[in-house]
Every structure is written in structure tokens, then in C-alpha cells.
Amino acid sequence: MPFSTPARACGIDFGTSNSTVGWWRPDQPPLLPLEGDKETLPSVVFFNADENRVSYGRQGLNEYLEGDEGRLMRSMKSLLGSKLLDGRTEVQGRALPFRELLAYFIGELKRRGEAAAGRPFDQAVLGRPVYFVDDDPAADQLAEDTLARIARDQGLTEVSFQYEPIAAAFHYEQQLSGETLVLVADIGGGTSDFSLIRLSPERLRLTERRDDLLANGGVHIGGTDFDRQLSLAQVMPLLGYRSLLKRGLEMPASYYFNLATWHTINAVYSRSVQAELEQLHRDSQSPEKLERLLALIEDRAGHWLAVQVEGAKIDLSAAERTDLGLERLEPGLIQTIGREDFDLAMAPLLDRVGETVTGLLAQAGLKAEQVDSIFFTGGASGVPRLRQRIAELLPTAKAVEGDRFGSIGAGLAMEARRRYG
């Protein structure tokens, strides 16, 4: 990069699971430390009722899991483009608008980035998925506009956006010695985004890259969706999911879908839901399973359970089997899960990912064998069956590893330098 002074602007990757702030400086790492020496800040806000304060990231999650009373919110990015965004959630006795919740986190991300840089930031390039909302351009644009408005309200006077997979491509381009046609596969917590783009050391110096981008596409599927599918297939049945009532009907599924989805877990903690479940317990053919569910809700252990499922997903990315310890729900309760169970649970999601990649090739007018490499980035890009599915569609392409949590933020830092000096 032919620049000798630090950038005026930063790049912000607000992720479903983790977030980063990038700042381009000569001969310096592109990402700023946000929590101790760690460059990622988990996208977590915890309203600690015991100490009447707000905690973020790993600290907030640890306080919650250690038993502090309060309200935990995670996967907040998933609110953008959803109907929930205009709603409210109860926090310490008041109805907190979800928009305000997002502002809490974006503001904290900016403050931590500025503290690490030792200077304020008034301009930023924010990453965005190819689609916040699938198949609804108006809702997708509204989601971007909402995020821009929240960022401006937090003191960023000038905000622009770059697609996350393109930002990751710019980071990868620094490593290249020749021209290559790349499929950037950015599998994050909430979305799977793909870009077909021509990269080369010569193109790295250009400010206008429109002609190099051959196709862009994405689908609203990511790591938290894999968590949900694994939970519904392997854990929620232990709590009564798909069990029968004495009248022959199945247990209502909505309770289990809420419990298996990070940003809706709190919905099961209301008094009305507990009253409904106590009635269903009396009508259940499997009352012992409903007792586990009621115990989990009484203990407000939904986020704890989600952390256990997420851990099992991560384990199954490296091992063939894992034991999921559920002793908090019932002494001695352990669920053994095999990778084949995980693959089966994910199958419908992977079909949609495969269709997206196939459509991208058609959009670009390319044959599979013309793609030189697949650049994997994003926290969920290490799932073996997902990688295998994409590789099957591009059998001659070389798999290349990106920084799963840092490629996008680093690319956004470069883009901020290009745009704002």
C-alpha cells in the first residue's frame, strides 16, 4: 500500500457472533485490541442487575454464566431486517427498544476502538452482509439504513458500507503473487456470503474495483443457524420437543424454536409462558421431559444451554463425536452427538448454500473449473460438511484459509484508508 501515514477512518465489522475494529497504519496489525489483548469483541450485551451496570463481550457472557442476575442479549445483528427490531424487551424493569440495544453495542465498539487507537474516529466503513434479508430488497435497504442511523447517532458523522466478502477479498489480495479468480466464502454467525472476484497485486492499488467483481450473492444462514438445527435435532427432544400430549397432538414447537435461537431465548422467561408450560406438563405423555424444560426456564439457563450446543458444534468441527454435558438440567444427563448427526441436522441449510454458489456461477457466466481458489473466512467456515459441500461444486479450486474472525475487519480498514485518506 503506497501510504505512509495512518488512516483517518476506521473499519467496523459488527458481526452476529463477534465484532472487530480495523485501523490502517504503516507496518502495524490492522485490527485494534478490544477486550484485553484480544482483537475480537463477542457481540454480547449483559445488563447486570446485581451491580446495576452494563457489561460487554466475554466479560458480560462470563458474568451471566457465573450466575449474576440480569438480561443477556447476543446475536443482536440478527435483529436488523426482522420485525423484532421495532419491538422492546424488558431490562431491569423498563421496556428497552431493540434499536437502543443495538446502539449500546455499536457505541461501545466505537469507544473501545478509539481507546485502543488513542484518537477519535468520525468516519467509518461498516461491513454488511450481501443480504440482511433474503428476497426483500426494501427490507434489506431498511436494515442498512437503520444500522447507518445508529452508527451516526453514536458519533460517526460519515458512514459508508462495503460487502463483507469483498472486504475479506481485499485482505486476501495482499498475499497474492499473481492474478487469480477467487470465490470468497464468508460464513459468519448469521449469513453465508459469497463473491466471485478477480484479484492480483496490480489490482490492489486501484481505487475502483467494480469490473473485478463478477458476482455477489448470499443467504441468511450462518453459524447460529447451525447451532439452532443441532439443538432442535439433538437437545430439544430431551426437553419434550416433538413429544405427544395426551390428546394426541405434538407439543407446540414455538417454545423450542425460541430456546434454540440466541436472540429469542428471553421470550420463554415470561410468566405467561411458564403458566402455559405447566398446563402442558399436566397434559404430556412424557412429563419427565417437560420437567427438564420447566427446570431450565426456572433456572433461566437458556443461554447456558445455547453455549453448550455451540461448544458441541465447535467440537464436531474437529472430532467425530462429542459428549454434551447437561447435568445442570438433570444429574447424569449426557447427550452423545456424532458428526453424522450434525451433518444430518444441517442438510437443509447446506442445500440452500449450494444453490447460492451454483447461482453465483450462473450469474457470472462462469464454469466451475474456471475458479482458481476458495477463500474461506468467517467464524463458521470451519464446519467440515459445509466446506465439503462448497468444494464439491468447485472441484478444481484450491482451498485457502483466511483469518476466520479478522479478515473482514482488516479489509474494511484498508477500504476506509482508500475512501477517506
Coordinates of C-alpha atoms in Angstrom, one line a residue:
M1 CA 0.0 0.0 0.0
P2 CA 1.6 3.4 -1.1
F3 CA 0.6 5.2 2.2
S4 CA 3.0 6.5 4.8
T5 CA 0.5 7.9 7.4
P6 CA -2.2 6.3 9.5
A7 CA -5.8 6.4 8.1
R8 CA -8.2 9.0 9.3
A9 CA -11.1 6.5 9.3
C10 CA -11.7 3.0 10.7
G11 CA -13.4 -0.1 9.5
I12 CA -16.1 -1.7 11.7
D13 CA -17.1 -5.3 11.4
F14 CA -20.3 -5.7 13.5
G15 CA -20.8 -9.4 13.5
T16 CA -23.6 -11.7 14.6
S17 CA -21.2 -13.5 17.0
N18 CA -18.0 -11.4 17.1
S19 CA -17.1 -7.9 16.1
T20 CA -13.8 -6.1 15.2
V21 CA -12.5 -2.6 14.6
G22 CA -9.7 -2.1 12.0
W23 CA -7.4 0.9 11.6
W24 CA -4.8 1.0 8.8
R25 CA -1.3 2.1 9.9
P26 CA 2.0 1.6 8.2
D27 CA 3.7 -1.7 9.3
Q28 CA 1.1 -2.3 12.1
P29 CA -1.5 -5.0 12.6
P30 CA -4.8 -3.9 11.0
L31 CA -7.1 -4.8 14.0
L32 CA -7.3 -3.0 17.3
P33 CA -7.4 -4.8 20.6
L34 CA -11.0 -4.5 22.0
E35 CA -11.0 -6.7 25.1
G36 CA -7.7 -7.0 26.8
D37 CA -5.3 -8.1 24.1
K38 CA -8.0 -9.8 22.1
E39 CA -8.9 -8.2 18.7
T40 CA -12.5 -9.6 18.7
L41 CA -15.3 -8.5 21.0
P42 CA -18.1 -11.1 21.2
S43 CA -21.4 -9.4 20.2
V44 CA -22.8 -9.7 23.7
V45 CA -24.5 -7.1 26.0
F46 CA -25.3 -8.1 29.6
F47 CA -27.4 -5.9 31.8
N48 CA -26.1 -6.9 35.2
A49 CA -28.9 -6.4 37.7
D50 CA -26.8 -7.4 40.7
E51 CA -24.3 -4.5 40.1
N52 CA -26.7 -2.2 38.1
R53 CA -24.3 -1.8 35.1
V54 CA -23.8 -3.0 31.5
S55 CA -21.1 -5.5 30.5
Y56 CA -20.0 -6.5 27.1
G57 CA -18.2 -9.3 25.3
R58 CA -16.5 -12.1 27.2
Q59 CA -16.9 -10.3 30.5
G60 CA -20.7 -10.0 30.0
L61 CA -21.1 -13.6 29.0
N62 CA -19.0 -14.8 31.9
E63 CA -20.9 -12.8 34.4
Y64 CA -24.2 -14.3 33.2
L65 CA -22.8 -17.9 33.1
E66 CA -21.4 -17.4 36.6
G67 CA -24.9 -16.7 37.9
D68 CA -25.2 -12.9 38.1
E69 CA -28.8 -11.8 37.8
G70 CA -29.6 -9.8 34.7
R71 CA -30.5 -9.8 31.0
L72 CA -28.2 -11.2 28.4
M73 CA -28.5 -10.3 24.7
R74 CA -26.5 -11.9 21.9
S75 CA -26.7 -12.2 18.1
M76 CA -28.2 -8.7 18.0
K77 CA -27.2 -8.2 14.4
S78 CA -30.0 -10.7 13.5
L79 CA -32.5 -8.1 14.6
L80 CA -31.6 -5.9 11.6
G81 CA -34.2 -6.6 8.9
S82 CA -36.5 -8.5 11.3
K83 CA -39.9 -7.5 12.6
L84 CA -38.5 -7.7 16.2
L85 CA -36.4 -4.5 15.5
D86 CA -39.4 -2.3 16.2
G87 CA -40.2 -4.1 19.5
R88 CA -38.9 -3.9 23.0
T89 CA -37.5 -6.2 25.7
E90 CA -37.8 -5.9 29.4
V91 CA -34.5 -4.9 31.0
Q92 CA -34.3 -4.1 34.8
G93 CA -37.9 -3.1 35.0
R94 CA -38.1 -1.0 31.8
A95 CA -39.1 -1.7 28.2
L96 CA -35.9 -1.3 26.2
P97 CA -36.3 -0.7 22.5
F98 CA -34.2 -3.2 20.5
R99 CA -32.9 -0.3 18.5
E100 CA -31.5 1.2 21.7
L101 CA -29.9 -2.2 22.5
L102 CA -28.0 -2.1 19.1
A103 CA -26.9 1.4 19.9
Y104 CA -25.5 0.3 23.2
F105 CA -23.2 -2.2 21.5
I106 CA -22.2 -0.1 18.4
G107 CA -21.4 2.8 20.8
E108 CA -19.2 0.5 22.9
L109 CA -17.5 -0.9 19.9
K110 CA -16.6 2.6 18.7
R111 CA -15.4 3.7 22.2
R112 CA -13.1 0.7 22.6
G113 CA -11.7 1.2 19.1
E114 CA -10.9 4.8 19.9
A115 CA -9.4 3.9 23.2
A116 CA -7.1 1.4 21.6
A117 CA -6.2 3.8 18.8
G118 CA -5.7 6.7 21.1
R119 CA -7.7 9.0 18.9
P120 CA -11.4 9.6 17.9
F121 CA -13.0 8.3 14.7
D122 CA -15.6 10.4 12.9
Q123 CA -15.7 8.3 9.7
A124 CA -16.0 4.6 9.2
V125 CA -16.6 1.9 6.6
L126 CA -19.0 -0.7 8.1
G127 CA -19.3 -4.2 6.8
R128 CA -22.6 -5.6 5.8
P129 CA -23.8 -9.0 4.5
V130 CA -24.8 -9.3 0.9
Y131 CA -28.3 -9.6 2.2
F132 CA -29.6 -8.7 5.6
V133 CA -32.9 -10.0 4.4
D134 CA -33.3 -12.7 1.7
D135 CA -35.6 -11.9 -1.3
D136 CA -36.8 -8.5 0.0
P137 CA -34.8 -5.5 -1.3
A138 CA -36.9 -2.9 0.5
A139 CA -36.4 -4.6 3.9
D140 CA -32.7 -5.2 3.1
Q141 CA -32.2 -1.5 2.4
L142 CA -34.1 -0.5 5.6
A143 CA -31.7 -2.7 7.6
E144 CA -28.7 -0.9 6.2
D145 CA -30.3 2.5 6.7
T146 CA -31.1 1.5 10.3
L147 CA -27.5 0.5 11.0
A148 CA -26.2 3.7 9.4
R149 CA -28.5 5.8 11.6
I150 CA -27.5 4.0 14.8
A151 CA -23.8 4.5 13.9
R152 CA -24.3 8.2 13.2
D153 CA -26.2 8.6 16.5
Q154 CA -23.0 7.2 18.2
G155 CA -20.9 9.9 16.8
L156 CA -19.8 8.7 13.4
T157 CA -20.5 11.7 11.2
E158 CA -19.8 9.9 7.9
V159 CA -20.7 6.2 7.4
S160 CA -20.4 4.1 4.3
F161 CA -20.7 0.3 3.7
Q162 CA -18.8 -2.5 2.0
Y163 CA -19.9 -6.1 1.5
E164 CA -18.2 -8.3 4.0
P165 CA -16.9 -10.9 1.5
I166 CA -15.4 -8.1 -0.7
A167 CA -13.6 -6.7 2.4
A168 CA -12.3 -10.2 3.1
A169 CA -11.1 -10.4 -0.6
F170 CA -9.1 -7.2 -0.2
H171 CA -7.3 -8.6 2.8
Y172 CA -6.5 -11.9 0.9
E173 CA -5.2 -9.9 -2.1
Q174 CA -2.2 -8.7 -0.1
Q175 CA -0.9 -12.3 0.0
L176 CA -1.1 -12.9 -3.8
S177 CA 1.8 -13.0 -6.3
G178 CA -0.3 -13.3 -9.4
E179 CA -3.8 -12.9 -10.8
T180 CA -6.4 -15.4 -9.5
L181 CA -10.2 -15.8 -9.7
V182 CA -11.5 -16.4 -6.2
L183 CA -14.7 -17.4 -4.6
V184 CA -14.7 -15.7 -1.2
A185 CA -16.8 -17.8 1.1
D186 CA -17.6 -15.8 4.2
I187 CA -19.6 -18.0 6.6
G188 CA -20.4 -15.9 9.6
G189 CA -22.7 -16.2 12.6
G190 CA -25.8 -15.1 10.7
T191 CA -25.1 -15.2 7.0
S192 CA -23.3 -17.1 4.3
D193 CA -22.0 -14.5 1.7
F194 CA -20.1 -15.2 -1.5
S195 CA -18.3 -13.1 -4.0
L196 CA -16.5 -14.1 -7.3
I197 CA -13.8 -11.6 -7.8
R198 CA -10.5 -11.2 -9.8
L199 CA -7.6 -10.4 -7.5
S200 CA -3.9 -9.5 -8.2
P201 CA -1.1 -7.5 -6.7
E202 CA -1.6 -4.9 -9.5
R203 CA -5.3 -4.5 -8.8
L204 CA -4.6 -4.0 -5.1
R205 CA -3.5 -0.4 -5.9
L206 CA -6.7 0.5 -7.7
T207 CA -9.5 2.5 -6.0
E208 CA -12.2 1.4 -8.4
R209 CA -12.8 -2.4 -8.4
R210 CA -16.2 -2.7 -9.9
D211 CA -15.0 -4.5 -13.0
D212 CA -13.2 -7.1 -10.9
L213 CA -16.3 -8.2 -9.0
L214 CA -18.0 -10.8 -11.2
A215 CA -20.9 -11.8 -9.0
N216 CA -22.2 -11.4 -5.4
G217 CA -24.7 -13.4 -3.5
G218 CA -25.7 -14.6 -0.1
V219 CA -28.2 -16.4 2.0
H220 CA -29.3 -15.7 5.6
I221 CA -27.7 -18.8 7.0
G222 CA -24.8 -18.9 9.4
G223 CA -23.2 -20.4 12.5
T224 CA -26.2 -19.5 14.8
D225 CA -28.5 -21.4 12.4
F226 CA -26.2 -24.4 12.6
D227 CA -26.5 -24.2 16.4
R228 CA -30.2 -24.0 16.2
Q229 CA -30.5 -27.0 13.9
L230 CA -28.2 -29.1 16.1
S231 CA -30.1 -28.0 19.2
L232 CA -33.5 -28.9 17.7
A233 CA -32.3 -32.3 16.4
Q234 CA -30.2 -33.5 19.4
V235 CA -31.1 -31.4 22.6
M236 CA -34.7 -30.1 22.4
P237 CA -36.2 -33.6 22.1
L238 CA -34.8 -34.3 25.6
L239 CA -37.0 -31.3 26.8
G240 CA -40.1 -32.5 25.1
Y241 CA -39.8 -31.2 21.5
R242 CA -42.0 -33.3 19.2
S243 CA -43.3 -35.3 22.1
L244 CA -47.0 -36.1 22.3
L245 CA -49.8 -34.7 24.5
K246 CA -52.5 -37.0 25.9
R247 CA -54.9 -35.6 23.3
G248 CA -52.6 -36.9 20.6
L249 CA -51.2 -33.6 19.5
E250 CA -47.5 -32.7 19.4
M251 CA -46.1 -30.2 21.9
P252 CA -46.2 -26.7 20.4
A253 CA -42.8 -26.1 18.7
S254 CA -42.5 -22.4 19.3
Y255 CA -41.1 -22.7 22.8
Y256 CA -38.3 -24.9 21.4
F257 CA -37.5 -22.7 18.4
N258 CA -37.2 -19.7 20.8
L259 CA -34.9 -21.6 23.1
A260 CA -32.7 -22.7 20.2
T261 CA -32.3 -19.2 18.8
W262 CA -30.0 -16.8 20.5
H263 CA -31.9 -13.6 20.2
T264 CA -35.3 -15.1 21.2
I265 CA -34.3 -17.1 24.3
N266 CA -35.6 -14.4 26.6
A267 CA -39.1 -14.9 25.2
V268 CA -39.6 -18.1 27.1
Y269 CA -39.0 -16.5 30.5
S270 CA -42.3 -14.7 30.8
R271 CA -44.8 -15.7 33.4
S272 CA -47.4 -16.4 30.8
V273 CA -45.1 -18.9 29.0
Q274 CA -44.4 -20.7 32.3
A275 CA -48.1 -20.9 33.1
E276 CA -48.7 -22.4 29.6
L277 CA -45.9 -25.0 30.0
E278 CA -47.2 -26.0 33.5
Q279 CA -50.6 -26.8 31.9
L280 CA -48.9 -28.7 29.0
H281 CA -46.9 -30.7 31.6
R282 CA -50.1 -32.0 33.1
D283 CA -51.3 -33.0 29.6
S284 CA -48.0 -34.5 28.4
Q285 CA -47.3 -38.2 27.6
S286 CA -43.6 -37.5 28.6
P287 CA -43.9 -35.4 31.8
E288 CA -40.2 -36.1 32.7
K289 CA -39.1 -34.2 29.6
L290 CA -41.3 -31.3 30.4
E291 CA -39.9 -31.3 33.9
R292 CA -36.5 -30.7 32.4
L293 CA -37.9 -27.9 30.3
L294 CA -39.6 -26.2 33.3
A295 CA -36.4 -26.6 35.3
L296 CA -34.4 -24.9 32.6
I297 CA -36.8 -22.0 32.4
E298 CA -37.0 -21.7 36.2
D299 CA -33.2 -21.5 36.3
R300 CA -33.1 -19.2 33.3
A301 CA -30.5 -21.5 31.8
G302 CA -31.4 -21.0 28.1
H303 CA -28.2 -19.1 27.2
W304 CA -26.1 -21.6 29.2
L305 CA -27.7 -24.4 27.1
A306 CA -27.0 -22.4 23.9
V307 CA -23.4 -22.1 24.9
Q308 CA -23.1 -25.9 25.4
V309 CA -24.7 -26.5 22.0
E310 CA -22.3 -24.0 20.3
G311 CA -19.4 -25.8 22.0
A312 CA -20.6 -29.1 20.7
K313 CA -20.7 -27.7 17.2
I314 CA -17.2 -26.5 17.5
D315 CA -16.0 -29.8 18.9
L316 CA -17.6 -31.6 15.9
S317 CA -15.6 -29.5 13.5
A318 CA -12.5 -31.4 14.7
A319 CA -13.8 -34.6 16.2
E320 CA -16.2 -37.4 15.1
R321 CA -18.1 -37.4 18.4
T322 CA -18.7 -35.3 21.4
D323 CA -20.4 -35.6 24.8
L324 CA -22.8 -32.8 25.6
G325 CA -23.0 -32.5 29.4
L326 CA -26.5 -31.5 30.6
E327 CA -26.1 -32.3 34.3
R328 CA -27.4 -28.8 35.1
L329 CA -30.8 -29.9 33.9
E330 CA -30.7 -33.4 35.4
P331 CA -28.0 -35.3 37.3
G332 CA -26.1 -37.6 35.0
L333 CA -27.8 -36.3 31.8
I334 CA -25.3 -36.6 28.9
Q335 CA -26.1 -36.5 25.2
T336 CA -23.5 -38.1 22.8
I337 CA -23.6 -36.5 19.4
G338 CA -21.8 -37.8 16.3
R339 CA -20.7 -35.7 13.3
E340 CA -23.1 -37.6 11.2
D341 CA -25.9 -36.3 13.5
F342 CA -24.7 -32.8 12.9
D343 CA -24.4 -33.3 9.2
L344 CA -28.0 -34.6 9.0
A345 CA -29.3 -31.7 11.0
M346 CA -27.6 -29.2 8.7
A347 CA -28.6 -30.8 5.4
P348 CA -31.5 -28.5 4.5
L349 CA -29.3 -25.4 5.2
L350 CA -26.4 -26.8 3.1
D351 CA -28.8 -27.4 0.2
R352 CA -29.6 -23.7 0.2
V353 CA -25.9 -22.7 0.5
G354 CA -25.2 -25.0 -2.5
E355 CA -27.9 -23.4 -4.5
T356 CA -26.5 -20.0 -3.8
V357 CA -23.0 -20.9 -5.0
T358 CA -24.4 -22.6 -8.1
G359 CA -26.5 -19.4 -8.8
L360 CA -23.4 -17.3 -8.4
L361 CA -21.5 -19.2 -11.1
A362 CA -24.5 -18.8 -13.5
Q363 CA -24.8 -15.1 -12.6
A364 CA -21.1 -14.6 -13.6
G365 CA -21.3 -16.8 -16.7
L366 CA -18.5 -19.0 -15.4
K367 CA -17.9 -22.7 -15.3
A368 CA -16.8 -24.3 -12.0
E369 CA -13.3 -25.2 -13.3
Q370 CA -12.6 -21.5 -14.0
V371 CA -12.4 -20.7 -10.3
D372 CA -8.9 -20.9 -9.0
S373 CA -9.4 -20.9 -5.3
I374 CA -11.9 -20.7 -2.5
F375 CA -11.0 -18.3 0.3
F376 CA -12.7 -19.4 3.5
T377 CA -13.3 -16.8 6.2
G378 CA -15.9 -16.2 8.9
G379 CA -16.3 -18.0 12.3
A380 CA -18.4 -20.8 10.9
S381 CA -16.2 -21.5 7.9
G382 CA -14.5 -24.4 9.7
V383 CA -17.6 -26.7 9.7
P384 CA -16.3 -29.7 7.7
R385 CA -19.5 -30.7 5.8
L386 CA -20.1 -27.1 4.8
R387 CA -16.6 -26.8 3.3
Q388 CA -17.0 -30.2 1.6
R389 CA -20.3 -29.1 0.0
I390 CA -18.8 -25.9 -1.4
A391 CA -15.6 -27.8 -2.6
E392 CA -17.8 -30.4 -4.4
L393 CA -19.2 -27.6 -6.5
L394 CA -15.7 -26.3 -7.4
P395 CA -13.6 -29.5 -7.6
T396 CA -10.5 -27.9 -9.2
A397 CA -10.3 -24.9 -6.9
K398 CA -7.7 -24.8 -4.1
A399 CA -9.0 -24.2 -0.6
V400 CA -7.3 -21.2 1.1
E401 CA -7.6 -20.3 4.8
G402 CA -8.4 -16.8 5.9
D403 CA -8.4 -15.3 9.3
R404 CA -11.8 -16.6 10.4
F405 CA -12.5 -13.6 12.7
G406 CA -10.2 -10.9 11.3
S407 CA -10.2 -10.9 7.5
I408 CA -13.3 -8.8 7.2
G409 CA -12.2 -6.2 9.7
A410 CA -8.7 -6.0 8.2
G411 CA -10.2 -5.5 4.7
L412 CA -12.6 -2.8 6.0
A413 CA -9.6 -1.0 7.5
M414 CA -8.0 -0.9 4.0
E415 CA -11.2 0.2 2.4
A416 CA -11.5 3.0 5.0
R417 CA -8.0 4.2 4.1
R418 CA -8.9 4.2 0.4
R419 CA -12.1 6.1 0.8
Y420 CA -11.3 8.7 3.5
G421 CA -7.5 9.0 3.3

